[in-house]
Amino acid sequence: METNGIGDGSAGAVQAPDLRTDVAHSARIYDYMLGGKDNFAADRAAADAIARHLPTLPISMRANRDFMLRMTRYLVGDLGIRQFLDIGTGLPTSPNLHEVAQELAPETRVVYVDNDPIVLAHARALLTSSAEGCTAYIDADLRDTGAILGSTVLRETLDLGRPVALTLIAILQFFVDEDEALTVVRSLIEPLAPGSVLALSVVPTADEASPLADGVNAYRSQGIPMKMRTRAEIERFFEGLELVDPGVVKVTEWHPDEPADPDDPAPHMCGGVAVKR
């Protein structure tokens, strides 16, 4: 792994991407649904097929993105977090997490982790940091927690002796093995200092006859495994941590900027934030 300094306060790992444009990828589907341009015909075809079963999918994706932005502002402004480990970051869609965090606290340091070749190709754009802070990128799979935690890039960017926010936004639904998902999350939380935070969002369980269930099946038909989780299963990720009010809720209900319109479609994402004491 080559480590490169890119601009003031930046570090990262950049390799030549092994790009498959003929196979749909969840990060590029997400990009397409948000109106991005970093996707291919296979991603657009898959997204359109999924949306036929779940027309409100773009609304849920936007709501999830807004949750990430509010969560970041809360962690920086209310909890004083100055370090982030964002895994499954996806394609850059401004404002990115580090932009929001560094607008409030320029000294904030962020490590992004993803293993999608298109995200890797955009690493240099992601690695633009404030002069006071730092952003870095690690090319790694979430399942390989040892590679993430043992990365030189991570150790040079974050101080694990101080609080770190671990953010897993809209990625755990792609883990269908519950024990594996729990082990991954706990392995990442364990070495973090007291005062650290876990923030995540996932797809909640729905009735088998609901459009959400159809949408999940549509993802699976595109070769993308996905699992819905009950509230109890989501809360298990936070065991041993102190949940921040209002707990695990729909992403639109987590510290909303304004009351939700009851006529708006409900987002098919739940999220929560908890602190390690």
C-alpha atoms as an extended CHARMM CRD file, in Angstrom:
* protein
*
       277  EXT
         1         1  MET       CA              0.0000000000        0.0000000000        0.0000000000  PROA      1               0.0000000000
         2         2  GLU       CA              1.4640000000        3.2980000000       -1.0730000000  PROA      2               0.0000000000
         3         3  THR       CA              0.9260000000        6.2730000000        1.2000000000  PROA      3               0.0000000000
         4         4  ASN       CA              0.7280000000        9.6650000000       -0.4720000000  PROA      4               0.0000000000
         5         5  GLY       CA              0.4980000000       13.1440000000        0.9750000000  PROA      5               0.0000000000
         6         6  ILE       CA             -1.9680000000       15.1380000000       -1.1030000000  PROA      6               0.0000000000
         7         7  GLY       CA             -2.1280000000       18.8330000000       -0.2750000000  PROA      7               0.0000000000
         8         8  ASP       CA             -1.8600000000       20.3820000000        3.1520000000  PROA      8               0.0000000000
         9         9  GLY       CA             -3.0940000000       18.1790000000        5.9810000000  PROA      9               0.0000000000
        10        10  SER       CA             -3.8860000000       15.2240000000        3.7490000000  PROA      10              0.0000000000
        11        11  ALA       CA             -2.7880000000       11.6100000000        3.5030000000  PROA      11              0.0000000000
        12        12  GLY       CA             -4.1040000000        8.5910000000        1.6650000000  PROA      12              0.0000000000
        13        13  ALA       CA             -3.6050000000        5.2500000000       -0.0240000000  PROA      13              0.0000000000
        14        14  VAL       CA             -4.0920000000        5.2200000000       -3.7850000000  PROA      14              0.0000000000
        15        15  GLN       CA             -3.7730000000        2.1660000000       -6.0400000000  PROA      15              0.0000000000
        16        16  ALA       CA             -4.7430000000        1.5130000000       -9.6300000000  PROA      16              0.0000000000
        17        17  PRO       CA             -8.3910000000        0.4520000000       -9.5450000000  PROA      17              0.0000000000
        18        18  ASP       CA             -9.5580000000       -2.9360000000      -10.8190000000  PROA      18              0.0000000000
        19        19  LEU       CA            -12.7270000000       -1.6020000000      -12.3960000000  PROA      19              0.0000000000
        20        20  ARG       CA            -15.7120000000       -3.7670000000      -13.3450000000  PROA      20              0.0000000000
        21        21  THR       CA            -18.2170000000       -1.5920000000      -15.1980000000  PROA      21              0.0000000000
        22        22  ASP       CA            -20.4440000000       -4.4840000000      -16.2680000000  PROA      22              0.0000000000
        23        23  VAL       CA            -21.5170000000       -5.4410000000      -12.7320000000  PROA      23              0.0000000000
        24        24  ALA       CA            -23.8360000000       -3.2490000000      -10.6420000000  PROA      24              0.0000000000
        25        25  HSD       CA            -22.3720000000       -1.9430000000       -7.3760000000  PROA      25              0.0000000000
        26        26  SER       CA            -24.3540000000       -0.6010000000       -4.4180000000  PROA      26              0.0000000000
        27        27  ALA       CA            -22.2240000000        2.5690000000       -4.0970000000  PROA      27              0.0000000000
        28        28  ARG       CA            -22.7570000000        3.4710000000       -7.7460000000  PROA      28              0.0000000000
        29        29  ILE       CA            -26.4920000000        2.6930000000       -7.5300000000  PROA      29              0.0000000000
        30        30  TYR       CA            -26.6000000000        5.0970000000       -4.5820000000  PROA      30              0.0000000000
        31        31  ASP       CA            -24.7440000000        7.7100000000       -6.6310000000  PROA      31              0.0000000000
        32        32  TYR       CA            -27.1810000000        7.3630000000       -9.5290000000  PROA      32              0.0000000000
        33        33  MET       CA            -30.2050000000        7.6110000000       -7.2490000000  PROA      33              0.0000000000
        34        34  LEU       CA            -28.8140000000       10.8410000000       -5.7670000000  PROA      34              0.0000000000
        35        35  GLY       CA            -28.3580000000       12.3420000000       -9.2240000000  PROA      35              0.0000000000
        36        36  GLY       CA            -24.6260000000       11.6750000000       -9.4950000000  PROA      36              0.0000000000
        37        37  LYS       CA            -22.6910000000       10.9550000000      -12.6780000000  PROA      37              0.0000000000
        38        38  ASP       CA            -20.1520000000        8.4010000000      -11.4570000000  PROA      38              0.0000000000
        39        39  ASN       CA            -22.0240000000        5.2750000000      -12.4970000000  PROA      39              0.0000000000
        40        40  PHE       CA            -22.3380000000        2.9330000000      -15.4520000000  PROA      40              0.0000000000
        41        41  ALA       CA            -25.0640000000        1.3200000000      -17.5420000000  PROA      41              0.0000000000
        42        42  ALA       CA            -25.1810000000       -1.7640000000      -15.2900000000  PROA      42              0.0000000000
        43        43  ASP       CA            -25.6640000000        0.4450000000      -12.2180000000  PROA      43              0.0000000000
        44        44  ARG       CA            -28.4060000000        2.5010000000      -13.8670000000  PROA      44              0.0000000000
        45        45  ALA       CA            -30.2280000000       -0.5740000000      -15.1340000000  PROA      45              0.0000000000
        46        46  ALA       CA            -30.0970000000       -2.1700000000      -11.6810000000  PROA      46              0.0000000000
        47        47  ALA       CA            -31.2560000000        1.0460000000       -9.9890000000  PROA      47              0.0000000000
        48        48  ASP       CA            -34.1810000000        1.4080000000      -12.3760000000  PROA      48              0.0000000000
        49        49  ALA       CA            -35.1820000000       -2.2230000000      -11.8670000000  PROA      49              0.0000000000
        50        50  ILE       CA            -35.0710000000       -1.8220000000       -8.0750000000  PROA      50              0.0000000000
        51        51  ALA       CA            -36.9810000000        1.4770000000       -8.2040000000  PROA      51              0.0000000000
        52        52  ARG       CA            -39.8020000000       -0.1830000000      -10.1180000000  PROA      52              0.0000000000
        53        53  HSD       CA            -40.4150000000       -2.2630000000       -6.9990000000  PROA      53              0.0000000000
        54        54  LEU       CA            -39.5880000000        0.5340000000       -4.5580000000  PROA      54              0.0000000000
        55        55  PRO       CA            -40.3700000000        3.9460000000       -6.1140000000  PROA      55              0.0000000000
        56        56  THR       CA            -39.5430000000        5.7970000000       -2.8880000000  PROA      56              0.0000000000
        57        57  LEU       CA            -35.9500000000        4.4940000000       -2.8650000000  PROA      57              0.0000000000
        58        58  PRO       CA            -34.4230000000        7.8330000000       -3.9690000000  PROA      58              0.0000000000
        59        59  ILE       CA            -36.3310000000        9.5710000000       -1.1470000000  PROA      59              0.0000000000
        60        60  SER       CA            -34.9160000000        7.0950000000        1.3770000000  PROA      60              0.0000000000
        61        61  MET       CA            -31.3990000000        7.5740000000        0.0450000000  PROA      61              0.0000000000
        62        62  ARG       CA            -31.6750000000       11.3530000000        0.3210000000  PROA      62              0.0000000000
        63        63  ALA       CA            -33.0930000000       11.0370000000        3.8450000000  PROA      63              0.0000000000
        64        64  ASN       CA            -30.1830000000        8.7780000000        4.7750000000  PROA      64              0.0000000000
        65        65  ARG       CA            -27.7280000000       11.3140000000        3.3840000000  PROA      65              0.0000000000
        66        66  ASP       CA            -29.3760000000       14.1000000000        5.3700000000  PROA      66              0.0000000000
        67        67  PHE       CA            -29.1510000000       11.9340000000        8.5090000000  PROA      67              0.0000000000
        68        68  MET       CA            -25.3920000000       11.6290000000        7.9720000000  PROA      68              0.0000000000
        69        69  LEU       CA            -25.0400000000       15.4070000000        7.7020000000  PROA      69              0.0000000000
        70        70  ARG       CA            -27.1190000000       16.0940000000       10.8500000000  PROA      70              0.0000000000
        71        71  MET       CA            -25.2860000000       13.3670000000       12.7360000000  PROA      71              0.0000000000
        72        72  THR       CA            -21.9270000000       14.8680000000       11.8180000000  PROA      72              0.0000000000
        73        73  ARG       CA            -22.9590000000       18.3390000000       12.9420000000  PROA      73              0.0000000000
        74        74  TYR       CA            -24.2510000000       16.8990000000       16.2240000000  PROA      74              0.0000000000
        75        75  LEU       CA            -21.0990000000       14.9070000000       16.9450000000  PROA      75              0.0000000000
        76        76  VAL       CA            -18.8250000000       17.8450000000       16.2340000000  PROA      76              0.0000000000
        77        77  GLY       CA            -20.9500000000       20.6100000000       17.7150000000  PROA      77              0.0000000000
        78        78  ASP       CA            -22.5890000000       18.8820000000       20.6900000000  PROA      78              0.0000000000
        79        79  LEU       CA            -20.2050000000       16.0530000000       21.6080000000  PROA      79              0.0000000000
        80        80  GLY       CA            -16.9470000000       17.7160000000       20.6100000000  PROA      80              0.0000000000
        81        81  ILE       CA            -15.7920000000       14.8570000000       18.3620000000  PROA      81              0.0000000000
        82        82  ARG       CA            -12.7510000000       15.7670000000       16.2690000000  PROA      82              0.0000000000
        83        83  GLN       CA            -11.8940000000       12.3860000000       14.7280000000  PROA      83              0.0000000000
        84        84  PHE       CA            -13.9690000000       10.2380000000       12.3530000000  PROA      84              0.0000000000
        85        85  LEU       CA            -13.5270000000        6.7560000000       10.8890000000  PROA      85              0.0000000000
        86        86  ASP       CA            -16.0960000000        6.5660000000        8.0940000000  PROA      86              0.0000000000
        87        87  ILE       CA            -16.3750000000        3.0740000000        6.5880000000  PROA      87              0.0000000000
        88        88  GLY       CA            -18.2960000000        2.4230000000        3.4040000000  PROA      88              0.0000000000
        89        89  THR       CA            -18.0580000000        6.0780000000        2.5260000000  PROA      89              0.0000000000
        90        90  GLY       CA            -19.2830000000        5.6680000000       -1.0540000000  PROA      90              0.0000000000
        91        91  LEU       CA            -18.7810000000        8.1860000000       -3.8190000000  PROA      91              0.0000000000
        92        92  PRO       CA            -18.1320000000       11.8250000000       -2.9630000000  PROA      92              0.0000000000
        93        93  THR       CA            -21.3210000000       13.8890000000       -2.9370000000  PROA      93              0.0000000000
        94        94  SER       CA            -20.7410000000       17.3790000000       -1.5650000000  PROA      94              0.0000000000
        95        95  PRO       CA            -21.0180000000       18.2020000000        1.2130000000  PROA      95              0.0000000000
        96        96  ASN       CA            -19.0080000000       15.1970000000        2.3450000000  PROA      96              0.0000000000
        97        97  LEU       CA            -18.6000000000       14.2610000000        5.9960000000  PROA      97              0.0000000000
        98        98  HSD       CA            -15.2250000000       15.9800000000        6.3560000000  PROA      98              0.0000000000
        99        99  GLU       CA            -16.5450000000       19.1710000000        4.7710000000  PROA      99              0.0000000000
       100       100  VAL       CA            -19.3860000000       19.4010000000        7.2820000000  PROA      100             0.0000000000
       101       101  ALA       CA            -17.1340000000       18.5180000000       10.2210000000  PROA      101             0.0000000000
       102       102  GLN       CA            -14.3080000000       20.8750000000        9.2540000000  PROA      102             0.0000000000
       103       103  GLU       CA            -16.6980000000       23.7500000000        8.6230000000  PROA      103             0.0000000000
       104       104  LEU       CA            -17.5590000000       23.5710000000       12.3350000000  PROA      104             0.0000000000
       105       105  ALA       CA            -14.0980000000       22.5230000000       13.5760000000  PROA      105             0.0000000000
       106       106  PRO       CA            -11.3180000000       22.9300000000       10.9810000000  PROA      106             0.0000000000
       107       107  GLU       CA             -8.9530000000       20.7410000000       13.0130000000  PROA      107             0.0000000000
       108       108  THR       CA            -11.1550000000       17.6460000000       12.5390000000  PROA      108             0.0000000000
       109       109  ARG       CA             -9.3860000000       14.5710000000       11.1780000000  PROA      109             0.0000000000
       110       110  VAL       CA            -11.2430000000       12.0400000000        9.0030000000  PROA      110             0.0000000000
       111       111  VAL       CA            -10.2830000000        8.6240000000        7.6270000000  PROA      111             0.0000000000
       112       112  TYR       CA            -12.5140000000        7.2970000000        4.8540000000  PROA      112             0.0000000000
       113       113  VAL       CA            -12.5850000000        3.5570000000        4.1080000000  PROA      113             0.0000000000
       114       114  ASP       CA            -14.0510000000        1.8790000000        1.0250000000  PROA      114             0.0000000000
       115       115  ASN       CA            -13.1020000000       -0.8150000000       -1.4670000000  PROA      115             0.0000000000
       116       116  ASP       CA            -15.0530000000        0.2410000000       -4.5470000000  PROA      116             0.0000000000
       117       117  PRO       CA            -12.7140000000        1.0530000000       -7.4740000000  PROA      117             0.0000000000
       118       118  ILE       CA            -14.7000000000        4.1340000000       -8.4810000000  PROA      118             0.0000000000
       119       119  VAL       CA            -14.4370000000        5.5320000000       -4.9560000000  PROA      119             0.0000000000
       120       120  LEU       CA            -10.7170000000        4.7860000000       -5.0910000000  PROA      120             0.0000000000
       121       121  ALA       CA            -10.4530000000        6.6600000000       -8.3640000000  PROA      121             0.0000000000
       122       122  HSD       CA            -12.0300000000        9.6800000000       -6.6540000000  PROA      122             0.0000000000
       123       123  ALA       CA             -9.7520000000        9.4500000000       -3.6190000000  PROA      123             0.0000000000
       124       124  ARG       CA             -7.8160000000       12.5580000000       -4.5320000000  PROA      124             0.0000000000
       125       125  ALA       CA            -11.0090000000       14.6130000000       -4.5160000000  PROA      125             0.0000000000
       126       126  LEU       CA            -11.9710000000       13.1490000000       -1.1470000000  PROA      126             0.0000000000
       127       127  LEU       CA             -8.5880000000       13.9730000000        0.3290000000  PROA      127             0.0000000000
       128       128  THR       CA             -8.9990000000       17.7340000000        0.2140000000  PROA      128             0.0000000000
       129       129  SER       CA             -8.7500000000       18.9240000000        3.8070000000  PROA      129             0.0000000000
       130       130  SER       CA             -8.6470000000       22.1400000000        5.7370000000  PROA      130             0.0000000000
       131       131  ALA       CA             -5.0770000000       23.1780000000        6.5330000000  PROA      131             0.0000000000
       132       132  GLU       CA             -5.7410000000       22.6640000000       10.2520000000  PROA      132             0.0000000000
       133       133  GLY       CA             -7.2180000000       19.1930000000        9.9040000000  PROA      133             0.0000000000
       134       134  CYS       CA             -6.5830000000       16.0710000000        7.8430000000  PROA      134             0.0000000000
       135       135  THR       CA             -8.4290000000       13.6330000000        5.6250000000  PROA      135             0.0000000000
       136       136  ALA       CA             -7.1440000000       10.2460000000        4.5050000000  PROA      136             0.0000000000
       137       137  TYR       CA             -8.3770000000        7.2790000000        2.5000000000  PROA      137             0.0000000000
       138       138  ILE       CA             -7.8840000000        3.5470000000        3.0620000000  PROA      138             0.0000000000
       139       139  ASP       CA             -8.7040000000        0.9860000000        0.3740000000  PROA      139             0.0000000000
       140       140  ALA       CA            -10.0570000000       -1.8930000000        2.4740000000  PROA      140             0.0000000000
       141       141  ASP       CA            -13.0710000000       -4.1460000000        2.9540000000  PROA      141             0.0000000000
       142       142  LEU       CA            -15.1840000000       -3.6120000000        6.0720000000  PROA      142             0.0000000000
       143       143  ARG       CA            -14.8860000000       -7.3290000000        6.7960000000  PROA      143             0.0000000000
       144       144  ASP       CA            -11.1170000000       -6.9950000000        7.1440000000  PROA      144             0.0000000000
       145       145  THR       CA            -11.1340000000       -5.0480000000       10.3950000000  PROA      145             0.0000000000
       146       146  GLY       CA             -7.5320000000       -6.0230000000       11.0900000000  PROA      146             0.0000000000
       147       147  ALA       CA             -6.3600000000       -4.3120000000        7.9030000000  PROA      147             0.0000000000
       148       148  ILE       CA             -8.3350000000       -1.1940000000        8.7800000000  PROA      148             0.0000000000
       149       149  LEU       CA             -7.1980000000       -0.9290000000       12.4010000000  PROA      149             0.0000000000
       150       150  GLY       CA             -3.6350000000       -1.8900000000       11.5610000000  PROA      150             0.0000000000
       151       151  SER       CA             -3.3290000000        0.5310000000        8.6640000000  PROA      151             0.0000000000
       152       152  THR       CA             -0.4060000000        2.9330000000        8.7980000000  PROA      152             0.0000000000
       153       153  VAL       CA             -2.6840000000        5.5680000000        7.2700000000  PROA      153             0.0000000000
       154       154  LEU       CA             -5.1660000000        5.2280000000       10.1340000000  PROA      154             0.0000000000
       155       155  ARG       CA             -2.4800000000        5.2940000000       12.8150000000  PROA      155             0.0000000000
       156       156  GLU       CA             -0.8270000000        8.3570000000       11.2850000000  PROA      156             0.0000000000
       157       157  THR       CA             -4.1220000000       10.2230000000       10.9330000000  PROA      157             0.0000000000
       158       158  LEU       CA             -6.1370000000        9.3480000000       14.0530000000  PROA      158             0.0000000000
       159       159  ASP       CA             -5.1240000000        9.1630000000       17.7070000000  PROA      159             0.0000000000
       160       160  LEU       CA             -6.9380000000        6.1040000000       19.0510000000  PROA      160             0.0000000000
       161       161  GLY       CA             -6.2010000000        7.2910000000       22.5670000000  PROA      161             0.0000000000
       162       162  ARG       CA             -8.7720000000       10.0470000000       22.0060000000  PROA      162             0.0000000000
       163       163  PRO       CA            -12.4800000000        9.7110000000       21.0560000000  PROA      163             0.0000000000
       164       164  VAL       CA            -13.2550000000        8.6370000000       17.5030000000  PROA      164             0.0000000000
       165       165  ALA       CA            -16.6340000000        8.5320000000       15.7580000000  PROA      165             0.0000000000
       166       166  LEU       CA            -17.0760000000        5.2440000000       13.8810000000  PROA      166             0.0000000000
       167       167  THR       CA            -19.6880000000        5.8310000000       11.1780000000  PROA      167             0.0000000000
       168       168  LEU       CA            -21.2990000000        2.9630000000        9.2650000000  PROA      168             0.0000000000
       169       169  ILE       CA            -23.9300000000        4.6360000000        7.1240000000  PROA      169             0.0000000000
       170       170  ALA       CA            -26.1430000000        2.3880000000        4.9760000000  PROA      170             0.0000000000
       171       171  ILE       CA            -23.6310000000       -0.4500000000        4.7680000000  PROA      171             0.0000000000
       172       172  LEU       CA            -24.5670000000       -3.0930000000        7.3430000000  PROA      172             0.0000000000
       173       173  GLN       CA            -27.6670000000       -4.1430000000        5.3940000000  PROA      173             0.0000000000
       174       174  PHE       CA            -25.2510000000       -5.7850000000        2.9420000000  PROA      174             0.0000000000
       175       175  PHE       CA            -24.1610000000       -8.1800000000        5.7140000000  PROA      175             0.0000000000
       176       176  VAL       CA            -26.6790000000      -11.0090000000        5.7440000000  PROA      176             0.0000000000
       177       177  ASP       CA            -24.8380000000      -13.0100000000        8.4270000000  PROA      177             0.0000000000
       178       178  GLU       CA            -25.8700000000      -11.4960000000       11.7470000000  PROA      178             0.0000000000
       179       179  ASP       CA            -22.9440000000      -12.9040000000       13.7310000000  PROA      179             0.0000000000
       180       180  GLU       CA            -20.4710000000      -11.5700000000       11.1720000000  PROA      180             0.0000000000
       181       181  ALA       CA            -22.0360000000       -8.1080000000       11.2400000000  PROA      181             0.0000000000
       182       182  LEU       CA            -21.9510000000       -7.9440000000       15.0450000000  PROA      182             0.0000000000
       183       183  THR       CA            -18.3690000000       -9.2020000000       15.1720000000  PROA      183             0.0000000000
       184       184  VAL       CA            -17.2410000000       -6.5850000000       12.6620000000  PROA      184             0.0000000000
       185       185  VAL       CA            -18.8430000000       -3.7100000000       14.5650000000  PROA      185             0.0000000000
       186       186  ARG       CA            -17.5810000000       -4.8520000000       17.9590000000  PROA      186             0.0000000000
       187       187  SER       CA            -14.0650000000       -5.4280000000       16.6050000000  PROA      187             0.0000000000
       188       188  LEU       CA            -13.9670000000       -1.8390000000       15.4070000000  PROA      188             0.0000000000
       189       189  ILE       CA            -15.4230000000       -0.3500000000       18.5970000000  PROA      189             0.0000000000
       190       190  GLU       CA            -13.2590000000       -2.3320000000       21.0330000000  PROA      190             0.0000000000
       191       191  PRO       CA             -9.9440000000       -0.4410000000       20.5250000000  PROA      191             0.0000000000
       192       192  LEU       CA            -11.5690000000        3.0080000000       20.5110000000  PROA      192             0.0000000000
       193       193  ALA       CA            -11.1720000000        5.2740000000       23.5400000000  PROA      193             0.0000000000
       194       194  PRO       CA            -13.9820000000        6.1070000000       25.9910000000  PROA      194             0.0000000000
       195       195  GLY       CA            -16.0630000000        8.9430000000       24.6130000000  PROA      195             0.0000000000
       196       196  SER       CA            -15.9450000000        7.3930000000       21.1460000000  PROA      196             0.0000000000
       197       197  VAL       CA            -19.1710000000        7.0980000000       19.1630000000  PROA      197             0.0000000000
       198       198  LEU       CA            -20.8860000000        4.5380000000       16.9500000000  PROA      198             0.0000000000
       199       199  ALA       CA            -23.2750000000        6.0020000000       14.3670000000  PROA      199             0.0000000000
       200       200  LEU       CA            -25.0410000000        3.8020000000       11.8420000000  PROA      200             0.0000000000
       201       201  SER       CA            -28.0590000000        3.4510000000        9.5980000000  PROA      201             0.0000000000
       202       202  VAL       CA            -29.5890000000        0.2590000000        8.1900000000  PROA      202             0.0000000000
       203       203  VAL       CA            -32.6570000000       -1.0600000000        6.4100000000  PROA      203             0.0000000000
       204       204  PRO       CA            -35.3780000000       -1.9760000000        8.9400000000  PROA      204             0.0000000000
       205       205  THR       CA            -37.6460000000       -5.0050000000        8.7900000000  PROA      205             0.0000000000
       206       206  ALA       CA            -40.8640000000       -4.6710000000        6.8250000000  PROA      206             0.0000000000
       207       207  ASP       CA            -43.9080000000       -6.8230000000        6.1980000000  PROA      207             0.0000000000
       208       208  GLU       CA            -43.2260000000       -9.4190000000        3.4950000000  PROA      208             0.0000000000
       209       209  ALA       CA            -45.9410000000       -7.8740000000        1.3280000000  PROA      209             0.0000000000
       210       210  SER       CA            -44.5620000000       -4.3290000000        1.6050000000  PROA      210             0.0000000000
       211       211  PRO       CA            -42.8030000000       -2.4360000000       -1.2290000000  PROA      211             0.0000000000
       212       212  LEU       CA            -39.6370000000       -2.4190000000        0.9010000000  PROA      212             0.0000000000
       213       213  ALA       CA            -39.5350000000       -6.2160000000        0.9290000000  PROA      213             0.0000000000
       214       214  ASP       CA            -39.9770000000       -6.1500000000       -2.8510000000  PROA      214             0.0000000000
       215       215  GLY       CA            -37.1500000000       -3.6270000000       -3.1070000000  PROA      215             0.0000000000
       216       216  VAL       CA            -34.8170000000       -5.7860000000       -1.0230000000  PROA      216             0.0000000000
       217       217  ASN       CA            -35.6400000000       -8.7820000000       -3.2150000000  PROA      217             0.0000000000
       218       218  ALA       CA            -34.9170000000       -6.6260000000       -6.2590000000  PROA      218             0.0000000000
       219       219  TYR       CA            -31.4590000000       -5.8290000000       -4.8540000000  PROA      219             0.0000000000
       220       220  ARG       CA            -30.8660000000       -9.5350000000       -4.3580000000  PROA      220             0.0000000000
       221       221  SER       CA            -31.9550000000      -10.2650000000       -7.9180000000  PROA      221             0.0000000000
       222       222  GLN       CA            -29.1970000000       -7.8940000000       -9.0660000000  PROA      222             0.0000000000
       223       223  GLY       CA            -26.6090000000       -9.9620000000       -7.2200000000  PROA      223             0.0000000000
       224       224  ILE       CA            -26.4240000000       -7.6030000000       -4.2200000000  PROA      224             0.0000000000
       225       225  PRO       CA            -27.1750000000       -9.4280000000       -0.9250000000  PROA      225             0.0000000000
       226       226  MET       CA            -29.2630000000       -7.4210000000        1.5300000000  PROA      226             0.0000000000
       227       227  LYS       CA            -30.8790000000       -8.0350000000        4.9000000000  PROA      227             0.0000000000
       228       228  MET       CA            -33.6160000000       -6.1750000000        6.7450000000  PROA      228             0.0000000000
       229       229  ARG       CA            -33.3180000000       -5.9750000000       10.5480000000  PROA      229             0.0000000000
       230       230  THR       CA            -35.7770000000       -5.6310000000       13.3840000000  PROA      230             0.0000000000
       231       231  ARG       CA            -35.3830000000       -2.8140000000       15.8980000000  PROA      231             0.0000000000
       232       232  ALA       CA            -34.0350000000       -5.3410000000       18.4260000000  PROA      232             0.0000000000
       233       233  GLU       CA            -31.4350000000       -6.5480000000       15.9160000000  PROA      233             0.0000000000
       234       234  ILE       CA            -30.3790000000       -2.9630000000       15.1800000000  PROA      234             0.0000000000
       235       235  GLU       CA            -30.1100000000       -2.1650000000       18.8860000000  PROA      235             0.0000000000
       236       236  ARG       CA            -27.7690000000       -5.1400000000       19.3570000000  PROA      236             0.0000000000
       237       237  PHE       CA            -25.0870000000       -3.2140000000       17.4700000000  PROA      237             0.0000000000
       238       238  PHE       CA            -25.1700000000       -0.6680000000       20.3120000000  PROA      238             0.0000000000
       239       239  GLU       CA            -24.9230000000       -3.1570000000       23.2100000000  PROA      239             0.0000000000
       240       240  GLY       CA            -22.5250000000       -1.8940000000       25.8720000000  PROA      240             0.0000000000
       241       241  LEU       CA            -22.8460000000        1.6580000000       24.5810000000  PROA      241             0.0000000000
       242       242  GLU       CA            -25.0670000000        4.5350000000       25.7000000000  PROA      242             0.0000000000
       243       243  LEU       CA            -27.6850000000        5.3580000000       23.0730000000  PROA      243             0.0000000000
       244       244  VAL       CA            -28.2280000000        9.0420000000       22.3740000000  PROA      244             0.0000000000
       245       245  ASP       CA            -31.8800000000       10.1350000000       22.4200000000  PROA      245             0.0000000000
       246       246  PRO       CA            -34.1470000000        9.3550000000       20.6470000000  PROA      246             0.0000000000
       247       247  GLY       CA            -32.4830000000        5.9490000000       20.2280000000  PROA      247             0.0000000000
       248       248  VAL       CA            -32.9950000000        3.8510000000       17.1050000000  PROA      248             0.0000000000
       249       249  VAL       CA            -35.5640000000        5.6080000000       14.9230000000  PROA      249             0.0000000000
       250       250  LYS       CA            -36.3480000000        6.3880000000       11.3020000000  PROA      250             0.0000000000
       251       251  VAL       CA            -33.5500000000        8.5540000000        9.9900000000  PROA      251             0.0000000000
       252       252  THR       CA            -35.9140000000       11.4910000000        9.4840000000  PROA      252             0.0000000000
       253       253  GLU       CA            -36.8200000000       11.3630000000       13.1880000000  PROA      253             0.0000000000
       254       254  TRP       CA            -33.2330000000       11.5950000000       14.4380000000  PROA      254             0.0000000000
       255       255  HSD       CA            -32.6190000000       15.2260000000       15.5150000000  PROA      255             0.0000000000
       256       256  PRO       CA            -34.5760000000       16.6480000000       12.5480000000  PROA      256             0.0000000000
       257       257  ASP       CA            -33.9160000000       20.2230000000       11.4650000000  PROA      257             0.0000000000
       258       258  GLU       CA            -37.6800000000       20.7000000000       11.2820000000  PROA      258             0.0000000000
       259       259  PRO       CA            -40.7610000000       18.5540000000       11.9790000000  PROA      259             0.0000000000
       260       260  ALA       CA            -41.4390000000       15.9380000000        9.3240000000  PROA      260             0.0000000000
       261       261  ASP       CA            -44.3970000000       16.4190000000        7.0210000000  PROA      261             0.0000000000
       262       262  PRO       CA            -46.8490000000       13.5800000000        7.8310000000  PROA      262             0.0000000000
       263       263  ASP       CA            -47.7580000000       13.4160000000        4.1370000000  PROA      263             0.0000000000
       264       264  ASP       CA            -44.1590000000       12.7090000000        3.0850000000  PROA      264             0.0000000000
       265       265  PRO       CA            -43.3010000000        9.0820000000        2.3000000000  PROA      265             0.0000000000
       266       266  ALA       CA            -41.5900000000        7.3420000000        5.2280000000  PROA      266             0.0000000000
       267       267  PRO       CA            -37.9170000000        6.5940000000        4.5360000000  PROA      267             0.0000000000
       268       268  HSD       CA            -36.8960000000        2.9630000000        4.5070000000  PROA      268             0.0000000000
       269       269  MET       CA            -33.8920000000        3.5480000000        6.7720000000  PROA      269             0.0000000000
       270       270  CYS       CA            -33.4040000000        3.5510000000       10.5470000000  PROA      270             0.0000000000
       271       271  GLY       CA            -30.4420000000        4.9380000000       12.4150000000  PROA      271             0.0000000000
       272       272  GLY       CA            -28.9620000000        5.6480000000       15.7890000000  PROA      272             0.0000000000
       273       273  VAL       CA            -25.9540000000        7.0480000000       17.6490000000  PROA      273             0.0000000000
       274       274  ALA       CA            -24.3530000000        5.7520000000       20.8490000000  PROA      274             0.0000000000
       275       275  VAL       CA            -21.3910000000        6.7280000000       23.0360000000  PROA      275             0.0000000000
       276       276  LYS       CA            -18.7560000000        4.4100000000       24.4950000000  PROA      276             0.0000000000
       277       277  ARG       CA            -18.3380000000        5.1350000000       28.2200000000  PROA      277             0.0000000000
